[in-house]
CSV table of C-alpha atoms in Angstrom, one decimal:
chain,number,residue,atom,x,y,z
F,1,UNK,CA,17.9,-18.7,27.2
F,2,UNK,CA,14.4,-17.2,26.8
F,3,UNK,CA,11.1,-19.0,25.6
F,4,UNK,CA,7.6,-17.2,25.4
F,5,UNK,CA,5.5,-19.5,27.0
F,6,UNK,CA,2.1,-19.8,26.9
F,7,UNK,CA,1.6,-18.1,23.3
F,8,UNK,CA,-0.5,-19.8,20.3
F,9,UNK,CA,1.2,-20.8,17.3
F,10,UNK,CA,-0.4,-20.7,14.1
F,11,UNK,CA,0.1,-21.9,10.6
F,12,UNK,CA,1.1,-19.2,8.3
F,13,UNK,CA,0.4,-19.4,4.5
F,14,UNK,CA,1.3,-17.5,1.3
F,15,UNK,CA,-0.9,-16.8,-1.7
F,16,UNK,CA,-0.3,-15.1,-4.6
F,17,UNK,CA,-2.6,-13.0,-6.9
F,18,UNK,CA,-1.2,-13.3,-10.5
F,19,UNK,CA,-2.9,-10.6,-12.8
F,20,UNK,CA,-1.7,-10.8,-16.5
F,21,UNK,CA,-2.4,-8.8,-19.5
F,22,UNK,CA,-2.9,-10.3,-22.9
F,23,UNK,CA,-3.3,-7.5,-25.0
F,24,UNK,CA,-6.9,-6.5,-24.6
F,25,UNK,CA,-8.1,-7.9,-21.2
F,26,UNK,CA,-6.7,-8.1,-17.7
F,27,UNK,CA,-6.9,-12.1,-16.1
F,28,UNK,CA,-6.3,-13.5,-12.6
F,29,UNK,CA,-4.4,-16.9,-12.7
F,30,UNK,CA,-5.8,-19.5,-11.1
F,31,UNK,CA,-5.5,-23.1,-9.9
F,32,UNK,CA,-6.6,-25.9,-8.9
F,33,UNK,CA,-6.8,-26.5,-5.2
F,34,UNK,CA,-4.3,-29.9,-4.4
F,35,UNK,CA,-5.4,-31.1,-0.8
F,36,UNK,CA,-8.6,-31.3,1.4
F,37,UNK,CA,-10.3,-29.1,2.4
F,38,UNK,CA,-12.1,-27.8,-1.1
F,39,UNK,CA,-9.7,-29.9,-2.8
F,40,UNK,CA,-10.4,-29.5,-6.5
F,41,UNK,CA,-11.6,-26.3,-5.9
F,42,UNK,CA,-10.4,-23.2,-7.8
F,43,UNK,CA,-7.6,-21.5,-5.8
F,44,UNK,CA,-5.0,-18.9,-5.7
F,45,UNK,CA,-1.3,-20.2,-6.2
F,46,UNK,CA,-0.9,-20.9,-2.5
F,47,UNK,CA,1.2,-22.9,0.2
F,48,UNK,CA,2.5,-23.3,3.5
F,49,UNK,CA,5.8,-21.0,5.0
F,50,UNK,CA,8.1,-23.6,5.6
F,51,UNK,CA,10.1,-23.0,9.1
F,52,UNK,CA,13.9,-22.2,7.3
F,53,UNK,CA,12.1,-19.6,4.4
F,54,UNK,CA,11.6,-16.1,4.6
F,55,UNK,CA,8.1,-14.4,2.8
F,56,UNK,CA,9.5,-13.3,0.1
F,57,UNK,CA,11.0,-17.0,-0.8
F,58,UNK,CA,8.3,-18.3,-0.3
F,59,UNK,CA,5.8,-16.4,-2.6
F,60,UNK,CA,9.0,-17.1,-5.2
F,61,UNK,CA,9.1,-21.1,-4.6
F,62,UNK,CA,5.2,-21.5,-4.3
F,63,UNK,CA,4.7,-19.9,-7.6
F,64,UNK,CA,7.5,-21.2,-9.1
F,65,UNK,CA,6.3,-24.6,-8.1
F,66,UNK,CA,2.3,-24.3,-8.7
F,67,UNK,CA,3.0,-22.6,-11.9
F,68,UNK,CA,6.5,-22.8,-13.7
F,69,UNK,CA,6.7,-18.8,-13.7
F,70,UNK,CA,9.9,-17.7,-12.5
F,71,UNK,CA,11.6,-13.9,-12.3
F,72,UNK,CA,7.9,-12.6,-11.7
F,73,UNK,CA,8.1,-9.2,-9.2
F,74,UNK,CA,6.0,-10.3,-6.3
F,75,UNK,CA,4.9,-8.2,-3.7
F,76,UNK,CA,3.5,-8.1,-0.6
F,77,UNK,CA,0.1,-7.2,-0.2
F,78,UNK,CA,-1.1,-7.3,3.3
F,79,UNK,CA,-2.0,-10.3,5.7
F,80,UNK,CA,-5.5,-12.3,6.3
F,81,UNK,CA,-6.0,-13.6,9.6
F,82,UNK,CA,-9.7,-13.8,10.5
F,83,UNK,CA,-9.5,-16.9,13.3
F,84,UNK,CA,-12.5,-19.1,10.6
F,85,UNK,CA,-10.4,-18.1,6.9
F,86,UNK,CA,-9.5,-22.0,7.0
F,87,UNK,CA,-12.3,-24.5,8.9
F,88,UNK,CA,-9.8,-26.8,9.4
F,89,UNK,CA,-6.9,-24.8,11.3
F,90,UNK,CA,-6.6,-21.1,11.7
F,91,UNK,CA,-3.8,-20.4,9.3
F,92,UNK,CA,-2.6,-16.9,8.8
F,93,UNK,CA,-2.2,-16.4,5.2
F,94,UNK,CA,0.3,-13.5,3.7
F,95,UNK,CA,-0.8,-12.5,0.7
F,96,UNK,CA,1.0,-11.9,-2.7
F,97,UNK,CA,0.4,-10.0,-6.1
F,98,UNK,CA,2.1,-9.1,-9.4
F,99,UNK,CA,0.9,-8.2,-12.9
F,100,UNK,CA,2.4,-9.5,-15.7
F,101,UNK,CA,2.7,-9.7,-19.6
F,102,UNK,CA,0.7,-12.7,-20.3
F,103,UNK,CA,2.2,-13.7,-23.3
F,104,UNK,CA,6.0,-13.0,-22.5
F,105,UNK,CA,5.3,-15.8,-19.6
F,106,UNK,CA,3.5,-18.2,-21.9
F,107,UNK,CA,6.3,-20.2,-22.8
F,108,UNK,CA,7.5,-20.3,-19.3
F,109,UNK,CA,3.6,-21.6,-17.2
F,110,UNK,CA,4.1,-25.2,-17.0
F,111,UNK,CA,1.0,-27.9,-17.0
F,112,UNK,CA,1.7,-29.6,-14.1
F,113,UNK,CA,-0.6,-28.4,-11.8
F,114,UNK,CA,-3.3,-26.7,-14.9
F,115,UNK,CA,-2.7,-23.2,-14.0
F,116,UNK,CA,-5.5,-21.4,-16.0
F,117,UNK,CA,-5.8,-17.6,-16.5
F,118,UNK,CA,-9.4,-16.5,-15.8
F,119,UNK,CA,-10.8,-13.0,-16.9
F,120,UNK,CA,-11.0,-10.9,-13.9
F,121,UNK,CA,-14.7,-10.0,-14.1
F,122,UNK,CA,-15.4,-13.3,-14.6
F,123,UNK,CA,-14.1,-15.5,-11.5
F,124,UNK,CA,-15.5,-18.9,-10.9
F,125,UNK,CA,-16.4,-19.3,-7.0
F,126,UNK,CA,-12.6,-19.2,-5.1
F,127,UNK,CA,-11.8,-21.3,-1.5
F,128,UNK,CA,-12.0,-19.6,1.7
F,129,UNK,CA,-11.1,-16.1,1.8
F,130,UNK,CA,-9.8,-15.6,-1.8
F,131,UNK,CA,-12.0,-13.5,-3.3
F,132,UNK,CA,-11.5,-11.1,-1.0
F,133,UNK,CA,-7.8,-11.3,-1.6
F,134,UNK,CA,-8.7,-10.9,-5.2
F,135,UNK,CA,-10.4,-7.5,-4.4
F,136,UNK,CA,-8.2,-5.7,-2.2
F,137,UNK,CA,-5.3,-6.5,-4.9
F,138,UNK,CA,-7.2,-5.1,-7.5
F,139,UNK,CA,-7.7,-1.8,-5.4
F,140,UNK,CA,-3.5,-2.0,-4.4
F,141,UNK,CA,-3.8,-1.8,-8.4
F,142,UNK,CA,-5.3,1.1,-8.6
F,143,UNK,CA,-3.2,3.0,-6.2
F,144,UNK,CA,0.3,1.6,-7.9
F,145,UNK,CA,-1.3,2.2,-11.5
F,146,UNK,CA,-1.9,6.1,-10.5
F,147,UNK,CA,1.3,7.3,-9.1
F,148,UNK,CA,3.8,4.6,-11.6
F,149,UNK,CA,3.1,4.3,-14.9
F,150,UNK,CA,3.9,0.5,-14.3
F,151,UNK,CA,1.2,-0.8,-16.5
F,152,UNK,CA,3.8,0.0,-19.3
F,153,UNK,CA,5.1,-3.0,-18.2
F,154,UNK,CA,2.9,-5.1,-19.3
F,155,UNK,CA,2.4,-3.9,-23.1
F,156,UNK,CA,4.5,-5.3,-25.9
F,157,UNK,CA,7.3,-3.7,-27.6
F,158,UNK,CA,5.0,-1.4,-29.9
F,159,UNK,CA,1.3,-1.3,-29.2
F,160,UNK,CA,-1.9,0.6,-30.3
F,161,UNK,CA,-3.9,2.9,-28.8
F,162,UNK,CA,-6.9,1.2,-28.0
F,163,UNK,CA,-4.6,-1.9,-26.2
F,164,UNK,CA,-3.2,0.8,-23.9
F,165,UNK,CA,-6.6,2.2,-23.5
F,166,UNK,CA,-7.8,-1.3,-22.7
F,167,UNK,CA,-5.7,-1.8,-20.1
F,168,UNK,CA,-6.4,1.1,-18.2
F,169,UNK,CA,-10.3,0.3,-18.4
F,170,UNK,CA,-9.5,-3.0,-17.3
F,171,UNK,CA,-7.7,-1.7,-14.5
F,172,UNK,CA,-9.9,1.3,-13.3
F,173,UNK,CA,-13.4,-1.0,-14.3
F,174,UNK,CA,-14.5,2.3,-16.1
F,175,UNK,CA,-15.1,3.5,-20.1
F,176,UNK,CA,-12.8,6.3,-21.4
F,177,UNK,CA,-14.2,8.4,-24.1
F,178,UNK,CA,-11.8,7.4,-26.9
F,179,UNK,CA,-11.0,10.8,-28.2
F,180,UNK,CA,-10.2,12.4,-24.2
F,181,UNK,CA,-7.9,9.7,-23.8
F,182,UNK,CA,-5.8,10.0,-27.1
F,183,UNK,CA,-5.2,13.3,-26.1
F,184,UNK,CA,-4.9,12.7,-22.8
F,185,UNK,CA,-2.3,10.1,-23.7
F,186,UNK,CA,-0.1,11.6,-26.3
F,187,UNK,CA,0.3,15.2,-24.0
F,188,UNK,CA,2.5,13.3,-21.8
F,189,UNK,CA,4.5,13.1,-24.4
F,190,UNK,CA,6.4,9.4,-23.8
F,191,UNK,CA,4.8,7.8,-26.6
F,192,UNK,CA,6.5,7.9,-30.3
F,193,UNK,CA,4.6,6.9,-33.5
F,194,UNK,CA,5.8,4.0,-35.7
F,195,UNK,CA,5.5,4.1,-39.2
F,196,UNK,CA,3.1,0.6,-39.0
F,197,UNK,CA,-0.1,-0.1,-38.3
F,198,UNK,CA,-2.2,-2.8,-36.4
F,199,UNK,CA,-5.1,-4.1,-38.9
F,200,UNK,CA,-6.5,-7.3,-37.2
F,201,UNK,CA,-9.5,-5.2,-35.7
F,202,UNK,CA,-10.8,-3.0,-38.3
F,203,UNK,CA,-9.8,-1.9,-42.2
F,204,UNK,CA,-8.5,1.4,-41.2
F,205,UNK,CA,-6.3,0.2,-38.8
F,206,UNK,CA,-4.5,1.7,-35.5
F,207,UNK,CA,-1.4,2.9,-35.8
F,208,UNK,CA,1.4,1.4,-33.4
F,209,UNK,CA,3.4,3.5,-30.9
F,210,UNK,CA,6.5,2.8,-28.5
F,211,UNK,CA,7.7,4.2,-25.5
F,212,UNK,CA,10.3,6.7,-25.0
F,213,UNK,CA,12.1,4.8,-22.8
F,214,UNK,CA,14.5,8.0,-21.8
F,215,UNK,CA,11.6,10.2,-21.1
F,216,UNK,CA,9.8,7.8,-19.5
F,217,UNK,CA,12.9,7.1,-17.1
F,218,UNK,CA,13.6,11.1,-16.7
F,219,UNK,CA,9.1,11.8,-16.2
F,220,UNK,CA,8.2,9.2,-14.0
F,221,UNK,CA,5.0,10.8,-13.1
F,222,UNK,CA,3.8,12.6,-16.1
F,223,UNK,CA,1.0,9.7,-16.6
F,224,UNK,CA,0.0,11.3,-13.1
F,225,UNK,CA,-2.4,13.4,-14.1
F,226,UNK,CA,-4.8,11.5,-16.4
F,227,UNK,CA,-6.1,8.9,-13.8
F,228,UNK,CA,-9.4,9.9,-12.4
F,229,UNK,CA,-9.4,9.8,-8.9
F,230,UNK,CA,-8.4,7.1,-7.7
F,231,UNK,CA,-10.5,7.5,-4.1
F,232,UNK,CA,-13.7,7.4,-6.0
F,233,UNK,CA,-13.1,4.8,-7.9
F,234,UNK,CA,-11.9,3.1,-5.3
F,235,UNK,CA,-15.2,3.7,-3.4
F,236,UNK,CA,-17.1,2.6,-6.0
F,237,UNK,CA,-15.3,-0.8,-6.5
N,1,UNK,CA,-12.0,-34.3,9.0
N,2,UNK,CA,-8.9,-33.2,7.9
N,3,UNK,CA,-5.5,-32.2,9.1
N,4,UNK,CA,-2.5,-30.6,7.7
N,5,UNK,CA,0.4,-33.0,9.5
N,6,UNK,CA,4.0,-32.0,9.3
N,7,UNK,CA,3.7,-28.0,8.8
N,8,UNK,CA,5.5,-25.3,10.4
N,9,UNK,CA,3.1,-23.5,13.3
N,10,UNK,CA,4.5,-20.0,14.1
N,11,UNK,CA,4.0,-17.4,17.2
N,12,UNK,CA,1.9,-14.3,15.2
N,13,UNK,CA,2.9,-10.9,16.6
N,14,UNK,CA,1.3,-7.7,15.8
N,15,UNK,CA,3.6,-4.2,16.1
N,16,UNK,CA,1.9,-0.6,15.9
N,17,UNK,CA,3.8,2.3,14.5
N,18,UNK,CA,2.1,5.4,15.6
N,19,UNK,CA,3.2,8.8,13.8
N,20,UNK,CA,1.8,11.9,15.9
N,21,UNK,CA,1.9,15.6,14.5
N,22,UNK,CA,2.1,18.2,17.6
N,23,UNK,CA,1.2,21.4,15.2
N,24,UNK,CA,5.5,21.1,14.2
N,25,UNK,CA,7.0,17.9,14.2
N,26,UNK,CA,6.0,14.7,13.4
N,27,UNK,CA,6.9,11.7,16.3
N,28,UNK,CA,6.8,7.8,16.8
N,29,UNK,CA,5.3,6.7,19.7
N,30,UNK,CA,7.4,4.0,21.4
N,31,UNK,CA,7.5,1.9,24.4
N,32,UNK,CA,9.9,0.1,26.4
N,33,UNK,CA,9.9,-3.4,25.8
N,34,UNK,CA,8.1,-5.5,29.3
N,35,UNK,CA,10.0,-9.2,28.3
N,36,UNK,CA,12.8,-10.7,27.6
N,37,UNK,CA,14.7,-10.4,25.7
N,38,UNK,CA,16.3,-7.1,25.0
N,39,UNK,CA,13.8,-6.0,28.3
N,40,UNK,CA,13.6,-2.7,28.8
N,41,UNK,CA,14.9,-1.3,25.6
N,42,UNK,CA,12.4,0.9,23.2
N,43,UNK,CA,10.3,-1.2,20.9
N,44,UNK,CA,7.3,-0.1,18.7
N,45,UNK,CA,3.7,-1.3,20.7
N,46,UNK,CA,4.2,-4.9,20.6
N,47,UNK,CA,2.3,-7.8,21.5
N,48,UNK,CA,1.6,-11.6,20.3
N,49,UNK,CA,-1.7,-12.7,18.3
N,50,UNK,CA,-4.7,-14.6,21.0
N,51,UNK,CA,-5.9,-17.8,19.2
N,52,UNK,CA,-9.6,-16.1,19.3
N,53,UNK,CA,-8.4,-12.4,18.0
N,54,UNK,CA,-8.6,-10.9,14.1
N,55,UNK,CA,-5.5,-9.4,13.5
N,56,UNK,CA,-7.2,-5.8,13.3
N,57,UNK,CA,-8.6,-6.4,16.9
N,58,UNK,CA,-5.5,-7.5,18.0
N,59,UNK,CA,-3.5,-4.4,17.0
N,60,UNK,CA,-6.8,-2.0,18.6
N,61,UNK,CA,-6.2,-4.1,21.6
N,62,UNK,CA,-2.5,-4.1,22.2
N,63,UNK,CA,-2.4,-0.1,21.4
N,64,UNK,CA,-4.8,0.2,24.2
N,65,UNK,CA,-3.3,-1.7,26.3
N,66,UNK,CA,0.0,-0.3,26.2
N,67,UNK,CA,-0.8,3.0,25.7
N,68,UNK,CA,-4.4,3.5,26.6
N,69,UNK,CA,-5.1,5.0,22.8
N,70,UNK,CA,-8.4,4.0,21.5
N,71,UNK,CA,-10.4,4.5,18.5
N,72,UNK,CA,-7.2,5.2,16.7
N,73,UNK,CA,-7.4,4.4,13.0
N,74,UNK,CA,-4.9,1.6,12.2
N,75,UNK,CA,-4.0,0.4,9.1
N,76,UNK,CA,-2.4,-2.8,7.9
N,77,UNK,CA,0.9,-2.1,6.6
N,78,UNK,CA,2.9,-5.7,6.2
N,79,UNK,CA,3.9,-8.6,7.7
N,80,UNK,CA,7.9,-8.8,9.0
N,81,UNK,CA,9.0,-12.6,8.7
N,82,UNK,CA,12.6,-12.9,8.4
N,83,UNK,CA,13.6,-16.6,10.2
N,84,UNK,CA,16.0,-14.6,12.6
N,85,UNK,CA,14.0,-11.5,13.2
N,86,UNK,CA,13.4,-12.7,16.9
N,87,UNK,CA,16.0,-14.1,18.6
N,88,UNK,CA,14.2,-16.5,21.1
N,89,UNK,CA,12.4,-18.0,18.0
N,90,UNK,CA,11.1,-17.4,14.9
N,91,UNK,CA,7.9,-15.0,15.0
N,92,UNK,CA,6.1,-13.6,12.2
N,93,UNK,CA,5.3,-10.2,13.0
N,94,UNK,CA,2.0,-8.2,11.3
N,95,UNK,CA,2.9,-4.1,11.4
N,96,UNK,CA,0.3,-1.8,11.7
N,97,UNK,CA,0.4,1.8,11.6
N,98,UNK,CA,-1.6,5.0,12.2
N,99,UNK,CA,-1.3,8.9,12.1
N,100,UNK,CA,-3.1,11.1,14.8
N,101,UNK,CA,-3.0,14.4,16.0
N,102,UNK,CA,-0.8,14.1,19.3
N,103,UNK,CA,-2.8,16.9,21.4
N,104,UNK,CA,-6.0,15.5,20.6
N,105,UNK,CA,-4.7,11.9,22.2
N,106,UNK,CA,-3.0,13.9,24.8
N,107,UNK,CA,-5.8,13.0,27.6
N,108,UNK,CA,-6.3,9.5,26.8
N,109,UNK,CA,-2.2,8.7,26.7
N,110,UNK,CA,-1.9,6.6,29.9
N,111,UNK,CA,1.3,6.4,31.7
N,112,UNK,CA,1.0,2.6,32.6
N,113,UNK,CA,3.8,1.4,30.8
N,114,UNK,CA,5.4,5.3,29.8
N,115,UNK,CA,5.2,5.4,26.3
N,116,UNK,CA,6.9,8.3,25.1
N,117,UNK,CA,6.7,10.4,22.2
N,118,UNK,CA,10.2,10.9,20.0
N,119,UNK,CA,11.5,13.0,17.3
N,120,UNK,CA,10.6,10.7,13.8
N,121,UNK,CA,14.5,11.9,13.0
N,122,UNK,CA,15.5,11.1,15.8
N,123,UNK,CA,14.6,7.7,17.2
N,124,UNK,CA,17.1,5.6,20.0
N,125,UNK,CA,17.9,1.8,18.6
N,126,UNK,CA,15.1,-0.2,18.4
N,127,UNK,CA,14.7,-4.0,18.9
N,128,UNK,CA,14.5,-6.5,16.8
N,129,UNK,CA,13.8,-5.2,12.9
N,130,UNK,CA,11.6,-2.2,14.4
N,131,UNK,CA,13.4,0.3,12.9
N,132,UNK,CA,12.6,-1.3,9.3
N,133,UNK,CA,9.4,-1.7,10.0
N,134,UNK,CA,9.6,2.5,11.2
N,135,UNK,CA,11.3,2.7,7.1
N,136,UNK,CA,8.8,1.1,5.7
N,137,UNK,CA,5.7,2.8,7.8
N,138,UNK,CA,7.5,6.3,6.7
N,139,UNK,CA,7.4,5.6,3.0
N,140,UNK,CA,3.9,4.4,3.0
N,141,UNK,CA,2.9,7.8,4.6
N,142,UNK,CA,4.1,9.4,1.7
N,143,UNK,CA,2.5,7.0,-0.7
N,144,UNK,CA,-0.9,8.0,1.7
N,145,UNK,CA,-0.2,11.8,2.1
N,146,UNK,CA,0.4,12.0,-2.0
N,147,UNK,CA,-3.5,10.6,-3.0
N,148,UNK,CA,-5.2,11.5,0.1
N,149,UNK,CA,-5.2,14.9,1.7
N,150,UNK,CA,-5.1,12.7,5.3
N,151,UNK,CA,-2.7,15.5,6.3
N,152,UNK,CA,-5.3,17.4,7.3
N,153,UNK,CA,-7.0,15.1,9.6
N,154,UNK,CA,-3.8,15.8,11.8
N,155,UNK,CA,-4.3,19.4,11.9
N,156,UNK,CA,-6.4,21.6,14.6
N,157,UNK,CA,-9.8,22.8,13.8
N,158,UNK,CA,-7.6,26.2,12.8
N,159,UNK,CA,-4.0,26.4,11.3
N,160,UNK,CA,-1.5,28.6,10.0
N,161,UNK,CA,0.2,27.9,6.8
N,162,UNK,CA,3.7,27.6,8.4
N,163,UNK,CA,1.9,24.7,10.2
N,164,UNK,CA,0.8,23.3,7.4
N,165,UNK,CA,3.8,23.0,5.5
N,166,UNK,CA,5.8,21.8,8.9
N,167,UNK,CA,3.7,19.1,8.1
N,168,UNK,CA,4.7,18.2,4.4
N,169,UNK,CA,7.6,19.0,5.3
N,170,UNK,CA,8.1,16.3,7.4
N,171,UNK,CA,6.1,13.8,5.7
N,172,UNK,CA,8.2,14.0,2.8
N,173,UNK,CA,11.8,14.8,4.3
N,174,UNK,CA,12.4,18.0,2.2
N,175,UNK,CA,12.1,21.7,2.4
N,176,UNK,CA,9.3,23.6,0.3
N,177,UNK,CA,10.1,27.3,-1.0
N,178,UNK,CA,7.6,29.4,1.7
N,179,UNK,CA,5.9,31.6,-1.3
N,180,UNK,CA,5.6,28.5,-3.6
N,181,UNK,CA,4.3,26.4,-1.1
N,182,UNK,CA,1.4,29.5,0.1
N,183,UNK,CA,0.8,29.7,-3.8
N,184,UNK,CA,0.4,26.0,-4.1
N,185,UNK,CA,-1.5,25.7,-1.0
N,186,UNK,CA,-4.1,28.5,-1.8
N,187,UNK,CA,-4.7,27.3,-5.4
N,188,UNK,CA,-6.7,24.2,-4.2
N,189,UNK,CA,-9.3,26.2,-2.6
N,190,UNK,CA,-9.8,24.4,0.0
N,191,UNK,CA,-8.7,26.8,2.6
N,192,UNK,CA,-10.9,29.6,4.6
N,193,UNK,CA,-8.8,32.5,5.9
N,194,UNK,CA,-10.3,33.5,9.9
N,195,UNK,CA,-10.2,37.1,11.3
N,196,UNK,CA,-7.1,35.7,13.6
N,197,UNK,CA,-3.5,35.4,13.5
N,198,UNK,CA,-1.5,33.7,15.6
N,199,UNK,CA,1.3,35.4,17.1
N,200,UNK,CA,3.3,32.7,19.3
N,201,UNK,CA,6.4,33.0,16.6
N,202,UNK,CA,6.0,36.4,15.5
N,203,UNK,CA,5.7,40.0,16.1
N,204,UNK,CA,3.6,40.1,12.3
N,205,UNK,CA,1.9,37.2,13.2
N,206,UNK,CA,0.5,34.0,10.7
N,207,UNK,CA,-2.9,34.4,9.7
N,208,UNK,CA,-5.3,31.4,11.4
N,209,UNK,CA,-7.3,29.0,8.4
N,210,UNK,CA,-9.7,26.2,8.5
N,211,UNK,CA,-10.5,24.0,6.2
N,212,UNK,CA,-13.4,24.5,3.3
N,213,UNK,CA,-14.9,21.4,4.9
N,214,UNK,CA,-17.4,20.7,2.2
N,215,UNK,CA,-15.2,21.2,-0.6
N,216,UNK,CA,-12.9,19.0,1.4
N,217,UNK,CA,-15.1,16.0,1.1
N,218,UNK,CA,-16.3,17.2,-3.1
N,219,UNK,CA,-12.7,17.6,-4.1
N,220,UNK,CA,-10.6,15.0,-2.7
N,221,UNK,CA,-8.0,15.2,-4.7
N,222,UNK,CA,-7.7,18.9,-5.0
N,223,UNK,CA,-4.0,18.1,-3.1
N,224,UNK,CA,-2.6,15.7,-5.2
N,225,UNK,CA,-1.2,17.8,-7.9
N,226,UNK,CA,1.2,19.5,-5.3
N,227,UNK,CA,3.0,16.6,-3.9
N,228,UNK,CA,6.1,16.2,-5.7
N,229,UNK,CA,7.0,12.9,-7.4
N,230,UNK,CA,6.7,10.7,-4.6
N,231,UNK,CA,8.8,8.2,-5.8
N,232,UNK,CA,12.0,10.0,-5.9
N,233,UNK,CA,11.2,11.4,-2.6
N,234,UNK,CA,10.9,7.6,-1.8
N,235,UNK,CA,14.1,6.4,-3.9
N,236,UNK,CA,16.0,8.7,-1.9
N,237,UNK,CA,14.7,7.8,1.3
């Protein structure tokens, strides 16, 4: 039997960024912080690694149990270890994020612990290190959003135009010229028009589209090409 | 002052996977383990996390340590946290990797503890979940090499084609068609042909190019629309 001897031990955390969609803006669930330090405090969902759990459990549980949400595809985003992140103990924390549809979850976020979804622009002030976790998961985003059309994912059976166009502004934190991104849009060829159309936001209406969902399987990266550079946004952000 | 009683402390290790290009193939640096257990068998550069240390310090430190490398770009990858992954007990490991041009290093490579460059296809076992980590480092290269031309940062100051797409080819695990790939190459503009060829592998000789340097930095993206879908390069991987 071997031991390493001699070696610091640290705690080791999980939090978890929760982006959700609701149709025309992009959010950041939040929540209330449970224990001292900055108890009260607005938080990420986070929590300790329990000795018997692996990471991936643990993102599931601690969500699960801050939150209600279950099924939600975590995934890992990267560690933060600066030796001050927590002025009590250094705690390593391993960080988590997903993007979901926020109102396909709605029934599912429990009260228990007042989750509340927050507009991403629009944080209040976070404990410790989180906005910084906040801001490197929104630039993992950007890199996912251009090479996988995932943010499909998060839009409703049909959908308009101007929602998908929302969401990629939201995303990429930059204004589309409405008429470049129709275009743009319909040349990859995944969307199909329905014969109805959306009228809550103006008289004329938007007509409402779905997804091919055997092209989209078969083209994987024909939304490629219509993201701007994703390095300069980047940059910029 | 507070305290959080009753939590899990872990050990914190930090493990380097460094990818060199030598102008044909692209290698993993690796190093024989120095402590039980599993001594003496090959291991990525490996090392546990000092109570004072950031985690990107750690990883500078370790890689210099064990391999006299410094000023080598490392970037986060993920953190390894199975309960079993160790053996002895359970360690949460933090994986870093980097890409670097092997000749350039060549110099700086100390012989301390005999690192020692291998084929990326061809690697011995590996302790512990190393050659996961190895899987994992791999396929965020491609992710990398598909938005970024970073490529090129592994290249010499001049370069034939054939070198060029050695490169690519072994970044994404397939072969290119030559003429297609010269076609493809060209069109970005980023390349400036010299009044040399290089004759090592042929009678006819490959013409010697360096890169469009300005151009380079203006049109960063210039390479992205050659890259084939990365993600079923990655689904087959």
């Amino acid at each position: 039997m071997h031991e390493y001897t001699g070696q610091t031990r640290l705690l080791v955390a999980i939090d978890c960024i929760i982006f959700g969609f609701d149709g025309e803006k992009i959010k950041v669930l939040l929540v209330k912080r449970g224990l001292e330090p900055e108890k009260g405090k607005w938080s990420l969902m986070g929590g300790f690694l329990s000795h018997d759990m692996s990471l991936d459990n643990a993102a599931d549980s601690i969500l699960k149990k801050l939150t209600g949400l279950e099924g939600v595809y975590l995934q890992q985003l990267e560690s933060f270890g600066d030796p001050g992140r927590d002025p009590v103990e250094r705690t390593l924390s391993v960080a988590y994020f997903a993007l979901i549809d926020i109102h396909k979850y709605e029934t599912q976020l429990s009260d228990t612990y007042h989750p509340e979804w927050f507009l991403q622009d629009n944080l209040p002030p976070l404990i410790f290190d989180h906005a910084q976790m906040v801001k490197k998961a929104k630039k993992q985003l950007k890199y996912k959003a251009a090479l996988h059309p995932i943010l499909f994912e998060l839009l409703p059976e049909r959908f308009t135009i101007p929602q998908l166009q929302s969401l990629y502004e939201g995303v990429y934190d930059i204004s589309f010229d409405n008429r470049n991104f129709s275009r743009k849009v319909f040349s990859t060829g995944l969307l199909i028009k329905l014969e109805e159309k959306d009228k809550t936001n103006s008289k004329k209406g938007a007509w409402y589209y779905k997804l091919d969902k055997e092209k989209y399987a078969e083209n994987f990266d024909a939304f490629l090409h219509f993201i701007p550079n994703p390095d300069k946004l980047i940059m910029e952000g």
